[in-house]
Amino acid sequence: MKKSITLLTLLFIAMFSFGQNSNENITIKKRNGRIINVETNEKLSKLELKSMLDEESYDSYIRGRNRYIASIPFWAATAIEGALSITYIAMGCDLKHDCINNHDHQNGNDEYCGVGKRTMFYWAMGGFCVAGAIMYAIPATILTISSHQNINAAVEGYNQKSSDVTLNFGATNNGIGLTLNF
């Protein structure tokens, strides 16, 4: 009888001494649209985040990632439209500059070297491309800001929750026991 009580006491002590689960007590932060572990500076996978975050925070993170990814084509289109507008306006300015430089002022040829149709065409195309860049930049900005807000909300929700001190009894990575989360 004494051996069984001693064995049960040792088993009971072993369950409680290895009960702390250290994987739940990490601090996370957002970097480049991803959530990383502050201590190890490694990116956390979606599976790790799903087990760490509560359902609302995880949904907020997924919404943020989806919006972040959706903003990328809009930013690419904005860059392309911006490059095209600079190209068209520069071509129009070159035509105007060539007309002025090639005009013969020294020999008394004082013809008017105004803005021609081709110059106006290039400048108009540059203006349309500027308008296109603005049209793409607006949704890109909205999606990017929204994605940052969603991911920040998930990070703040987890970090705030993990800073609360809780004492639980249940299954851990090492067995069954008390877990003290702080």
CSV table of N, CA and C in Angstrom, one decimal:
chain,number,residue,atom,x,y,z
A,1,MET,N,0.8,-1.2,0.0
A,1,MET,CA,0.0,0.0,0.0
A,1,MET,C,0.9,1.3,0.0
A,2,LYS,N,2.0,1.2,0.8
A,2,LYS,CA,2.8,2.4,0.8
A,2,LYS,C,3.5,2.6,-0.5
A,3,LYS,N,3.9,1.6,-1.3
A,3,LYS,CA,4.5,1.7,-2.6
A,3,LYS,C,3.5,2.4,-3.6
A,4,SER,N,2.2,2.0,-3.5
A,4,SER,CA,1.2,2.5,-4.5
A,4,SER,C,0.9,4.0,-4.2
A,5,ILE,N,0.9,4.4,-2.9
A,5,ILE,CA,0.7,5.8,-2.5
A,5,ILE,C,1.9,6.6,-3.0
A,6,THR,N,3.1,6.1,-2.8
A,6,THR,CA,4.3,6.8,-3.2
A,6,THR,C,4.3,6.9,-4.7
A,7,LEU,N,4.0,5.9,-5.4
A,7,LEU,CA,3.9,5.9,-6.9
A,7,LEU,C,2.9,6.9,-7.4
A,8,LEU,N,1.7,6.9,-6.8
A,8,LEU,CA,0.7,7.9,-7.2
A,8,LEU,C,1.1,9.3,-6.9
A,9,THR,N,1.8,9.5,-5.7
A,9,THR,CA,2.3,10.8,-5.4
A,9,THR,C,3.3,11.3,-6.4
A,10,LEU,N,4.2,10.4,-6.8
A,10,LEU,CA,5.3,10.8,-7.8
A,10,LEU,C,4.6,11.1,-9.1
A,11,LEU,N,3.6,10.3,-9.5
A,11,LEU,CA,2.9,10.5,-10.8
A,11,LEU,C,2.2,11.9,-10.7
A,12,PHE,N,1.6,12.2,-9.6
A,12,PHE,CA,0.8,13.4,-9.5
A,12,PHE,C,1.8,14.6,-9.5
A,13,ILE,N,3.0,14.5,-8.9
A,13,ILE,CA,4.0,15.6,-8.9
A,13,ILE,C,4.5,15.7,-10.3
A,14,ALA,N,4.8,14.6,-11.0
A,14,ALA,CA,5.3,14.7,-12.4
A,14,ALA,C,4.3,15.4,-13.3
A,15,MET,N,3.0,15.1,-13.2
A,15,MET,CA,2.0,15.7,-14.0
A,15,MET,C,2.0,17.2,-13.8
A,16,PHE,N,2.1,17.7,-12.6
A,16,PHE,CA,2.0,19.1,-12.4
A,16,PHE,C,3.4,19.8,-12.6
A,17,SER,N,4.5,19.1,-12.5
A,17,SER,CA,5.8,19.8,-12.7
A,17,SER,C,6.0,20.0,-14.2
A,18,PHE,N,5.5,19.2,-15.1
A,18,PHE,CA,5.7,19.4,-16.5
A,18,PHE,C,4.5,20.0,-17.2
A,19,GLY,N,3.6,20.6,-16.4
A,19,GLY,CA,2.3,21.0,-17.0
A,19,GLY,C,2.4,22.3,-17.7
A,20,GLN,N,3.4,23.1,-17.5
A,20,GLN,CA,3.5,24.5,-18.1
A,20,GLN,C,3.8,24.3,-19.6
A,21,ASN,N,3.0,24.9,-20.4
A,21,ASN,CA,3.2,24.9,-21.9
A,21,ASN,C,3.8,26.2,-22.3
A,22,SER,N,5.1,26.3,-22.7
A,22,SER,CA,5.7,27.5,-23.0
A,22,SER,C,5.4,28.0,-24.4
A,23,ASN,N,4.8,27.2,-25.3
A,23,ASN,CA,4.6,27.6,-26.7
A,23,ASN,C,3.5,28.7,-26.8
A,24,GLU,N,2.7,28.9,-25.7
A,24,GLU,CA,1.6,29.8,-25.8
A,24,GLU,C,2.0,31.2,-25.3
A,25,ASN,N,3.2,31.4,-24.8
A,25,ASN,CA,3.6,32.6,-24.2
A,25,ASN,C,4.6,33.4,-25.0
A,26,ILE,N,4.3,33.5,-26.3
A,26,ILE,CA,5.2,34.3,-27.1
A,26,ILE,C,4.6,35.6,-27.4
A,27,THR,N,5.5,36.6,-27.8
A,27,THR,CA,5.0,37.9,-28.3
A,27,THR,C,5.2,37.9,-29.8
A,28,ILE,N,4.2,38.4,-30.5
A,28,ILE,CA,4.2,38.5,-31.9
A,28,ILE,C,4.1,39.9,-32.4
A,29,LYS,N,4.6,40.1,-33.6
A,29,LYS,CA,4.5,41.5,-34.2
A,29,LYS,C,4.3,41.3,-35.7
A,30,LYS,N,3.9,42.4,-36.4
A,30,LYS,CA,3.7,42.4,-37.8
A,30,LYS,C,4.9,42.9,-38.5
A,31,ARG,N,5.4,42.3,-39.6
A,31,ARG,CA,6.5,42.8,-40.4
A,31,ARG,C,6.3,42.3,-41.8
A,32,ASN,N,6.2,43.3,-42.7
A,32,ASN,CA,6.0,43.0,-44.2
A,32,ASN,C,4.8,42.2,-44.5
A,33,GLY,N,3.7,42.5,-43.8
A,33,GLY,CA,2.4,41.8,-44.0
A,33,GLY,C,2.4,40.4,-43.4
A,34,ARG,N,3.4,40.0,-42.7
A,34,ARG,CA,3.4,38.7,-42.0
A,34,ARG,C,3.5,38.9,-40.5
A,35,ILE,N,3.1,37.8,-39.8
A,35,ILE,CA,3.3,37.9,-38.4
A,35,ILE,C,4.5,37.0,-38.0
A,36,ILE,N,5.4,37.6,-37.1
A,36,ILE,CA,6.6,36.9,-36.7
A,36,ILE,C,6.6,36.8,-35.2
A,37,ASN,N,7.4,35.8,-34.7
A,37,ASN,CA,7.7,35.6,-33.3
A,37,ASN,C,8.8,36.6,-33.0
A,38,VAL,N,8.6,37.4,-32.0
A,38,VAL,CA,9.5,38.4,-31.6
A,38,VAL,C,10.8,37.8,-31.1
A,39,GLU,N,10.7,36.8,-30.3
A,39,GLU,CA,11.9,36.2,-29.7
A,39,GLU,C,12.8,35.5,-30.7
A,40,THR,N,12.3,34.7,-31.6
A,40,THR,CA,13.1,34.0,-32.6
A,40,THR,C,13.2,34.8,-33.9
A,41,ASN,N,12.4,35.8,-34.2
A,41,ASN,CA,12.4,36.6,-35.4
A,41,ASN,C,12.1,35.7,-36.6
A,42,GLU,N,11.2,34.7,-36.5
A,42,GLU,CA,10.8,33.8,-37.6
A,42,GLU,C,9.4,34.0,-37.9
A,43,LYS,N,9.1,33.9,-39.2
A,43,LYS,CA,7.7,34.0,-39.6
A,43,LYS,C,6.9,32.8,-39.1
A,44,LEU,N,5.6,33.1,-38.7
A,44,LEU,CA,4.8,32.0,-38.2
A,44,LEU,C,3.9,31.6,-39.4
A,45,SER,N,3.7,30.3,-39.5
A,45,SER,CA,2.9,29.8,-40.6
A,45,SER,C,1.4,29.9,-40.3
A,46,LYS,N,0.5,29.7,-41.2
A,46,LYS,CA,-0.9,29.8,-41.0
A,46,LYS,C,-1.4,28.8,-40.0
A,47,LEU,N,-0.8,27.6,-40.1
A,47,LEU,CA,-1.2,26.6,-39.1
A,47,LEU,C,-0.8,26.9,-37.7
A,48,GLU,N,0.4,27.5,-37.5
A,48,GLU,CA,0.8,28.0,-36.2
A,48,GLU,C,-0.1,29.1,-35.7
A,49,LEU,N,-0.5,30.0,-36.6
A,49,LEU,CA,-1.3,31.1,-36.2
A,49,LEU,C,-2.7,30.6,-35.9
A,50,LYS,N,-3.2,29.6,-36.6
A,50,LYS,CA,-4.6,29.1,-36.4
A,50,LYS,C,-4.6,28.5,-35.0
A,51,SER,N,-3.6,27.9,-34.5
A,51,SER,CA,-3.6,27.2,-33.2
A,51,SER,C,-3.4,28.3,-32.1
A,52,MET,N,-2.7,29.4,-32.4
A,52,MET,CA,-2.4,30.4,-31.4
A,52,MET,C,-3.5,31.4,-31.2
A,53,LEU,N,-4.0,31.9,-32.4
A,53,LEU,CA,-5.0,33.0,-32.3
A,53,LEU,C,-6.4,32.5,-32.1
A,54,ASP,N,-7.2,33.3,-31.5
A,54,ASP,CA,-8.6,32.9,-31.4
A,54,ASP,C,-9.3,33.1,-32.7
A,55,GLU,N,-10.5,32.6,-32.9
A,55,GLU,CA,-11.2,32.6,-34.2
A,55,GLU,C,-11.3,34.0,-34.8
A,56,GLU,N,-11.7,35.0,-34.0
A,56,GLU,CA,-11.9,36.3,-34.5
A,56,GLU,C,-10.5,36.9,-35.0
A,57,SER,N,-9.5,36.8,-34.2
A,57,SER,CA,-8.2,37.3,-34.6
A,57,SER,C,-7.6,36.6,-35.8
A,58,TYR,N,-7.8,35.3,-35.9
A,58,TYR,CA,-7.4,34.5,-37.1
A,58,TYR,C,-8.1,35.0,-38.4
A,59,ASP,N,-9.4,35.2,-38.2
A,59,ASP,CA,-10.2,35.7,-39.4
A,59,ASP,C,-9.7,37.1,-39.8
A,60,SER,N,-9.4,37.9,-38.8
A,60,SER,CA,-8.9,39.2,-39.1
A,60,SER,C,-7.6,39.2,-39.8
A,61,TYR,N,-6.7,38.2,-39.4
A,61,TYR,CA,-5.4,38.1,-40.1
A,61,TYR,C,-5.6,37.6,-41.5
A,62,ILE,N,-6.5,36.6,-41.7
A,62,ILE,CA,-6.7,36.1,-43.1
A,62,ILE,C,-7.3,37.2,-44.0
A,63,ARG,N,-8.3,38.0,-43.5
A,63,ARG,CA,-8.8,39.1,-44.3
A,63,ARG,C,-7.7,40.1,-44.6
A,64,GLY,N,-6.8,40.4,-43.7
A,64,GLY,CA,-5.7,41.3,-43.9
A,64,GLY,C,-4.8,40.8,-45.0
A,65,ARG,N,-4.4,39.5,-44.9
A,65,ARG,CA,-3.5,38.9,-45.9
A,65,ARG,C,-4.1,38.9,-47.3
A,66,ASN,N,-5.4,38.6,-47.4
A,66,ASN,CA,-6.1,38.6,-48.7
A,66,ASN,C,-6.1,40.0,-49.3
A,67,ARG,N,-6.4,41.0,-48.5
A,67,ARG,CA,-6.4,42.3,-49.0
A,67,ARG,C,-5.0,42.8,-49.4
A,68,TYR,N,-4.0,42.4,-48.6
A,68,TYR,CA,-2.6,42.7,-48.9
A,68,TYR,C,-2.3,42.1,-50.3
A,69,ILE,N,-2.6,40.9,-50.5
A,69,ILE,CA,-2.3,40.2,-51.8
A,69,ILE,C,-3.1,40.9,-52.9
A,70,ALA,N,-4.4,41.2,-52.7
A,70,ALA,CA,-5.2,41.9,-53.7
A,70,ALA,C,-4.7,43.2,-54.1
A,71,SER,N,-4.0,43.9,-53.2
A,71,SER,CA,-3.5,45.3,-53.5
A,71,SER,C,-2.3,45.2,-54.5
A,72,ILE,N,-1.6,44.1,-54.6
A,72,ILE,CA,-0.4,44.0,-55.4
A,72,ILE,C,-0.6,44.3,-56.8
A,73,PRO,N,-1.6,43.7,-57.5
A,73,PRO,CA,-1.8,44.1,-58.9
A,73,PRO,C,-2.2,45.5,-59.1
A,74,PHE,N,-2.9,46.1,-58.2
A,74,PHE,CA,-3.2,47.6,-58.3
A,74,PHE,C,-2.0,48.4,-58.2
A,75,TRP,N,-1.1,48.1,-57.3
A,75,TRP,CA,0.2,48.8,-57.2
A,75,TRP,C,1.0,48.7,-58.5
A,76,ALA,N,1.0,47.5,-59.0
A,76,ALA,CA,1.7,47.2,-60.3
A,76,ALA,C,1.2,48.0,-61.4
A,77,ALA,N,-0.2,48.1,-61.5
A,77,ALA,CA,-0.8,48.9,-62.6
A,77,ALA,C,-0.5,50.3,-62.4
A,78,THR,N,-0.5,50.8,-61.1
A,78,THR,CA,-0.2,52.2,-60.8
A,78,THR,C,1.2,52.5,-61.3
A,79,ALA,N,2.2,51.7,-61.1
A,79,ALA,CA,3.5,51.9,-61.5
A,79,ALA,C,3.7,51.9,-63.0
A,80,ILE,N,2.9,51.0,-63.7
A,80,ILE,CA,3.0,51.0,-65.1
A,80,ILE,C,2.4,52.2,-65.7
A,81,GLU,N,1.2,52.6,-65.2
A,81,GLU,CA,0.6,53.9,-65.7
A,81,GLU,C,1.5,55.1,-65.4
A,82,GLY,N,2.1,55.1,-64.3
A,82,GLY,CA,3.0,56.2,-64.0
A,82,GLY,C,4.2,56.3,-65.0
A,83,ALA,N,4.8,55.1,-65.3
A,83,ALA,CA,5.9,55.1,-66.2
A,83,ALA,C,5.5,55.5,-67.6
A,84,LEU,N,4.3,55.0,-68.0
A,84,LEU,CA,3.8,55.4,-69.3
A,84,LEU,C,3.5,56.9,-69.4
A,85,SER,N,3.0,57.5,-68.3
A,85,SER,CA,2.7,58.9,-68.4
A,85,SER,C,4.0,59.7,-68.5
A,86,ILE,N,5.0,59.3,-67.7
A,86,ILE,CA,6.3,60.0,-67.8
A,86,ILE,C,6.9,59.9,-69.2
A,87,THR,N,6.7,58.7,-69.8
A,87,THR,CA,7.3,58.5,-71.2
A,87,THR,C,6.6,59.4,-72.2
A,88,TYR,N,5.2,59.4,-72.2
A,88,TYR,CA,4.5,60.2,-73.1
A,88,TYR,C,4.7,61.7,-73.0
A,89,ILE,N,4.8,62.2,-71.7
A,89,ILE,CA,5.0,63.6,-71.5
A,89,ILE,C,6.5,63.9,-72.0
A,90,ALA,N,7.4,63.1,-71.7
A,90,ALA,CA,8.8,63.3,-72.1
A,90,ALA,C,8.9,63.3,-73.7
A,91,MET,N,8.2,62.4,-74.3
A,91,MET,CA,8.2,62.4,-75.8
A,91,MET,C,7.6,63.7,-76.4
A,92,GLY,N,6.5,64.2,-75.8
A,92,GLY,CA,5.9,65.4,-76.2
A,92,GLY,C,6.9,66.6,-76.0
A,93,CYS,N,7.6,66.6,-74.9
A,93,CYS,CA,8.5,67.7,-74.6
A,93,CYS,C,9.7,67.6,-75.6
A,94,ASP,N,10.2,66.4,-75.9
A,94,ASP,CA,11.3,66.3,-76.9
A,94,ASP,C,10.9,66.8,-78.2
A,95,LEU,N,9.6,66.5,-78.7
A,95,LEU,CA,9.2,67.0,-80.0
A,95,LEU,C,9.2,68.6,-80.0
A,96,LYS,N,8.7,69.2,-78.9
A,96,LYS,CA,8.7,70.6,-78.8
A,96,LYS,C,10.1,71.2,-78.8
A,97,HIS,N,11.0,70.5,-78.0
A,97,HIS,CA,12.4,71.0,-77.9
A,97,HIS,C,13.1,70.8,-79.3
A,98,ASP,N,12.8,69.7,-80.0
A,98,ASP,CA,13.4,69.6,-81.3
A,98,ASP,C,13.0,70.6,-82.3
A,99,CYS,N,11.7,71.0,-82.2
A,99,CYS,CA,11.2,72.0,-83.1
A,99,CYS,C,11.8,73.3,-82.9
A,100,ILE,N,12.0,73.7,-81.6
A,100,ILE,CA,12.7,74.9,-81.3
A,100,ILE,C,14.2,74.9,-81.7
A,101,ASN,N,14.9,73.8,-81.4
A,101,ASN,CA,16.3,73.7,-81.8
A,101,ASN,C,16.6,73.7,-83.3
A,102,ASN,N,15.7,73.0,-84.0
A,102,ASN,CA,15.9,72.9,-85.5
A,102,ASN,C,15.4,74.1,-86.2
A,103,HIS,N,14.8,75.0,-85.6
A,103,HIS,CA,14.2,76.2,-86.3
A,103,HIS,C,15.4,77.2,-86.6
A,104,ASP,N,15.4,77.7,-87.8
A,104,ASP,CA,16.6,78.5,-88.2
A,104,ASP,C,16.3,80.0,-87.9
A,105,HIS,N,16.7,80.5,-86.7
A,105,HIS,CA,16.5,81.8,-86.4
A,105,HIS,C,17.6,82.7,-86.9
A,106,GLN,N,18.8,82.2,-87.2
A,106,GLN,CA,19.9,83.1,-87.7
A,106,GLN,C,19.7,83.6,-89.1
A,107,ASN,N,19.0,82.8,-89.9
A,107,ASN,CA,18.9,83.2,-91.3
A,107,ASN,C,17.6,84.0,-91.6
A,108,GLY,N,17.0,84.5,-90.5
A,108,GLY,CA,15.8,85.3,-90.7
A,108,GLY,C,14.5,84.5,-90.8
A,109,ASN,N,14.6,83.2,-90.6
A,109,ASN,CA,13.4,82.3,-90.7
A,109,ASN,C,12.7,82.3,-89.4
A,110,ASP,N,11.8,83.2,-89.2
A,110,ASP,CA,11.1,83.3,-87.9
A,110,ASP,C,9.7,82.7,-87.9
A,111,GLU,N,9.6,81.5,-88.5
A,111,GLU,CA,8.3,80.8,-88.5
A,111,GLU,C,7.9,80.4,-87.0
A,112,TYR,N,6.7,80.4,-86.8
A,112,TYR,CA,6.2,80.0,-85.5
A,112,TYR,C,6.4,78.5,-85.3
A,113,CYS,N,7.0,78.2,-84.2
A,113,CYS,CA,7.3,76.8,-83.8
A,113,CYS,C,6.4,76.4,-82.6
A,114,GLY,N,5.1,76.3,-82.9
A,114,GLY,CA,4.2,76.0,-81.8
A,114,GLY,C,4.1,74.6,-81.5
A,115,VAL,N,3.1,74.3,-80.7
A,115,VAL,CA,2.9,72.9,-80.3
A,115,VAL,C,2.1,72.2,-81.4
A,116,GLY,N,2.7,71.1,-81.9
A,116,GLY,CA,2.1,70.4,-83.1
A,116,GLY,C,1.1,69.4,-82.6
A,117,LYS,N,0.5,68.7,-83.6
A,117,LYS,CA,-0.5,67.7,-83.3
A,117,LYS,C,0.1,66.5,-82.5
A,118,ARG,N,1.3,66.1,-83.0
A,118,ARG,CA,1.9,65.0,-82.3
A,118,ARG,C,2.3,65.3,-80.9
A,119,THR,N,2.8,66.5,-80.7
A,119,THR,CA,3.1,66.9,-79.3
A,119,THR,C,1.9,66.9,-78.4
A,120,MET,N,0.8,67.4,-78.9
A,120,MET,CA,-0.5,67.5,-78.2
A,120,MET,C,-0.9,66.0,-77.9
A,121,PHE,N,-0.8,65.1,-78.9
A,121,PHE,CA,-1.2,63.7,-78.7
A,121,PHE,C,-0.4,63.1,-77.6
A,122,TYR,N,0.9,63.3,-77.6
A,122,TYR,CA,1.7,62.7,-76.5
A,122,TYR,C,1.4,63.3,-75.1
A,123,TRP,N,1.2,64.6,-75.1
A,123,TRP,CA,0.8,65.1,-73.8
A,123,TRP,C,-0.6,64.7,-73.3
A,124,ALA,N,-1.5,64.5,-74.3
A,124,ALA,CA,-2.9,64.0,-73.9
A,124,ALA,C,-2.8,62.6,-73.4
A,125,MET,N,-2.0,61.8,-74.1
A,125,MET,CA,-1.8,60.4,-73.6
A,125,MET,C,-1.2,60.3,-72.3
A,126,GLY,N,-0.2,61.2,-72.0
A,126,GLY,CA,0.4,61.3,-70.7
A,126,GLY,C,-0.6,61.7,-69.6
A,127,GLY,N,-1.5,62.6,-70.0
A,127,GLY,CA,-2.6,63.0,-69.0
A,127,GLY,C,-3.5,61.8,-68.7
A,128,PHE,N,-3.9,61.1,-69.8
A,128,PHE,CA,-4.8,59.9,-69.6
A,128,PHE,C,-4.1,58.9,-68.7
A,129,CYS,N,-2.8,58.7,-68.9
A,129,CYS,CA,-2.1,57.7,-68.1
A,129,CYS,C,-1.9,58.2,-66.6
A,130,VAL,N,-1.8,59.5,-66.4
A,130,VAL,CA,-1.8,60.0,-65.0
A,130,VAL,C,-3.2,59.7,-64.4
A,131,ALA,N,-4.2,60.0,-65.1
A,131,ALA,CA,-5.6,59.7,-64.6
A,131,ALA,C,-5.7,58.2,-64.3
A,132,GLY,N,-5.2,57.3,-65.2
A,132,GLY,CA,-5.2,55.9,-64.9
A,132,GLY,C,-4.4,55.5,-63.7
A,133,ALA,N,-3.3,56.1,-63.5
A,133,ALA,CA,-2.5,55.8,-62.3
A,133,ALA,C,-3.2,56.2,-61.0
A,134,ILE,N,-3.9,57.3,-61.1
A,134,ILE,CA,-4.7,57.8,-59.9
A,134,ILE,C,-5.8,56.8,-59.6
A,135,MET,N,-6.5,56.4,-60.7
A,135,MET,CA,-7.6,55.4,-60.6
A,135,MET,C,-7.1,54.1,-60.0
A,136,TYR,N,-5.9,53.6,-60.3
A,136,TYR,CA,-5.4,52.4,-59.7
A,136,TYR,C,-4.9,52.6,-58.3
A,137,ALA,N,-4.3,53.8,-58.1
A,137,ALA,CA,-3.7,54.0,-56.8
A,137,ALA,C,-4.7,54.1,-55.6
A,138,ILE,N,-5.9,54.6,-55.9
A,138,ILE,CA,-7.0,54.8,-54.9
A,138,ILE,C,-7.4,53.4,-54.3
A,139,PRO,N,-7.8,52.4,-55.1
A,139,PRO,CA,-8.1,51.1,-54.5
A,139,PRO,C,-6.9,50.4,-53.9
A,140,ALA,N,-5.7,50.6,-54.5
A,140,ALA,CA,-4.5,50.0,-53.9
A,140,ALA,C,-4.2,50.6,-52.5
A,141,THR,N,-4.4,51.9,-52.3
A,141,THR,CA,-4.2,52.5,-51.0
A,141,THR,C,-5.2,52.0,-50.0
A,142,ILE,N,-6.5,52.0,-50.4
A,142,ILE,CA,-7.5,51.5,-49.5
A,142,ILE,C,-7.3,50.1,-49.1
A,143,LEU,N,-7.0,49.2,-50.0
A,143,LEU,CA,-6.7,47.8,-49.7
A,143,LEU,C,-5.5,47.6,-48.8
A,144,THR,N,-4.5,48.4,-49.0
A,144,THR,CA,-3.3,48.3,-48.2
A,144,THR,C,-3.5,48.8,-46.8
A,145,ILE,N,-4.2,49.9,-46.6
A,145,ILE,CA,-4.5,50.4,-45.3
A,145,ILE,C,-5.4,49.5,-44.5
A,146,SER,N,-6.4,48.9,-45.2
A,146,SER,CA,-7.3,48.0,-44.6
A,146,SER,C,-6.6,46.7,-44.2
A,147,SER,N,-5.7,46.2,-45.0
A,147,SER,CA,-4.9,45.0,-44.7
A,147,SER,C,-4.1,45.2,-43.4
A,148,HIS,N,-3.4,46.4,-43.4
A,148,HIS,CA,-2.6,46.7,-42.2
A,148,HIS,C,-3.4,46.8,-40.9
A,149,GLN,N,-4.6,47.4,-41.0
A,149,GLN,CA,-5.5,47.5,-39.9
A,149,GLN,C,-5.9,46.1,-39.4
A,150,ASN,N,-6.3,45.2,-40.3
A,150,ASN,CA,-6.7,43.9,-39.9
A,150,ASN,C,-5.6,43.1,-39.3
A,151,ILE,N,-4.4,43.1,-39.9
A,151,ILE,CA,-3.3,42.3,-39.3
A,151,ILE,C,-2.9,42.9,-38.0
A,152,ASN,N,-2.8,44.2,-37.8
A,152,ASN,CA,-2.5,44.9,-36.6
A,152,ASN,C,-3.5,44.5,-35.5
A,153,ALA,N,-4.8,44.4,-35.9
A,153,ALA,CA,-5.8,44.0,-34.9
A,153,ALA,C,-5.6,42.6,-34.4
A,154,ALA,N,-5.2,41.7,-35.3
A,154,ALA,CA,-5.0,40.3,-34.9
A,154,ALA,C,-3.8,40.2,-33.9
A,155,VAL,N,-2.7,41.0,-34.3
A,155,VAL,CA,-1.5,41.0,-33.4
A,155,VAL,C,-1.8,41.6,-32.1
A,156,GLU,N,-2.5,42.7,-32.0
A,156,GLU,CA,-2.8,43.4,-30.8
A,156,GLU,C,-3.7,42.5,-29.9
A,157,GLY,N,-4.7,41.9,-30.6
A,157,GLY,CA,-5.6,41.0,-29.8
A,157,GLY,C,-4.9,39.8,-29.2
A,158,TYR,N,-3.9,39.2,-29.9
A,158,TYR,CA,-3.2,38.1,-29.3
A,158,TYR,C,-2.2,38.6,-28.2
A,159,ASN,N,-1.5,39.7,-28.5
A,159,ASN,CA,-0.5,40.2,-27.5
A,159,ASN,C,-1.2,40.6,-26.2
A,160,GLN,N,-2.4,41.2,-26.3
A,160,GLN,CA,-3.2,41.7,-25.2
A,160,GLN,C,-3.7,40.5,-24.4
A,161,LYS,N,-4.2,39.5,-25.1
A,161,LYS,CA,-4.7,38.3,-24.5
A,161,LYS,C,-3.6,37.5,-23.8
A,162,SER,N,-2.4,37.4,-24.4
A,162,SER,CA,-1.3,36.7,-23.8
A,162,SER,C,-0.7,37.4,-22.6
A,163,SER,N,-0.9,38.7,-22.4
A,163,SER,CA,-0.4,39.4,-21.3
A,163,SER,C,-1.2,39.2,-20.0
A,164,ASP,N,-2.4,38.6,-20.2
A,164,ASP,CA,-3.3,38.3,-19.0
A,164,ASP,C,-2.8,37.0,-18.3
A,165,VAL,N,-2.8,37.0,-17.0
A,165,VAL,CA,-2.4,35.8,-16.3
A,165,VAL,C,-3.6,34.9,-16.1
A,166,THR,N,-3.4,33.6,-16.5
A,166,THR,CA,-4.5,32.7,-16.4
A,166,THR,C,-3.9,31.4,-15.9
A,167,LEU,N,-4.7,30.6,-15.1
A,167,LEU,CA,-4.3,29.3,-14.6
A,167,LEU,C,-5.4,28.3,-15.0
A,168,ASN,N,-4.9,27.3,-15.8
A,168,ASN,CA,-5.8,26.3,-16.4
A,168,ASN,C,-5.4,24.9,-16.0
A,169,PHE,N,-6.3,24.0,-16.1
A,169,PHE,CA,-5.9,22.6,-15.9
A,169,PHE,C,-6.4,21.9,-17.2
A,170,GLY,N,-5.5,21.2,-17.8
A,170,GLY,CA,-5.8,20.5,-19.0
A,170,GLY,C,-4.6,19.8,-19.7
A,171,ALA,N,-4.8,19.4,-20.9
A,171,ALA,CA,-3.7,18.8,-21.7
A,171,ALA,C,-2.7,19.8,-22.2
A,172,THR,N,-1.5,19.4,-22.1
A,172,THR,CA,-0.4,20.2,-22.6
A,172,THR,C,0.5,19.4,-23.6
A,173,ASN,N,1.6,20.0,-24.1
A,173,ASN,CA,2.5,19.2,-24.9
A,173,ASN,C,3.2,18.1,-24.1
A,174,ASN,N,3.3,18.3,-22.8
A,174,ASN,CA,4.0,17.3,-22.0
A,174,ASN,C,3.2,16.4,-21.2
A,175,GLY,N,1.9,16.5,-21.3
A,175,GLY,CA,1.0,15.6,-20.6
A,175,GLY,C,-0.2,16.4,-20.1
A,176,ILE,N,-0.7,16.0,-18.9
A,176,ILE,CA,-1.9,16.7,-18.3
A,176,ILE,C,-1.4,17.4,-17.1
A,177,GLY,N,-1.8,18.7,-16.9
A,177,GLY,CA,-1.4,19.4,-15.7
A,177,GLY,C,-1.9,20.8,-15.7
A,178,LEU,N,-1.4,21.6,-14.8
A,178,LEU,CA,-1.8,23.0,-14.7
A,178,LEU,C,-0.9,23.8,-15.6
A,179,THR,N,-1.6,24.8,-16.3
A,179,THR,CA,-0.8,25.7,-17.1
A,179,THR,C,-1.0,27.1,-16.6
A,180,LEU,N,0.1,27.8,-16.4
A,180,LEU,CA,0.0,29.2,-15.9
A,180,LEU,C,0.5,30.0,-17.1
A,181,ASN,N,-0.5,30.8,-17.7
A,181,ASN,CA,-0.2,31.6,-18.8
A,181,ASN,C,-0.1,33.1,-18.3
A,182,PHE,N,1.0,33.8,-18.7
A,182,PHE,CA,1.1,35.2,-18.3
A,182,PHE,C,1.8,35.9,-19.4
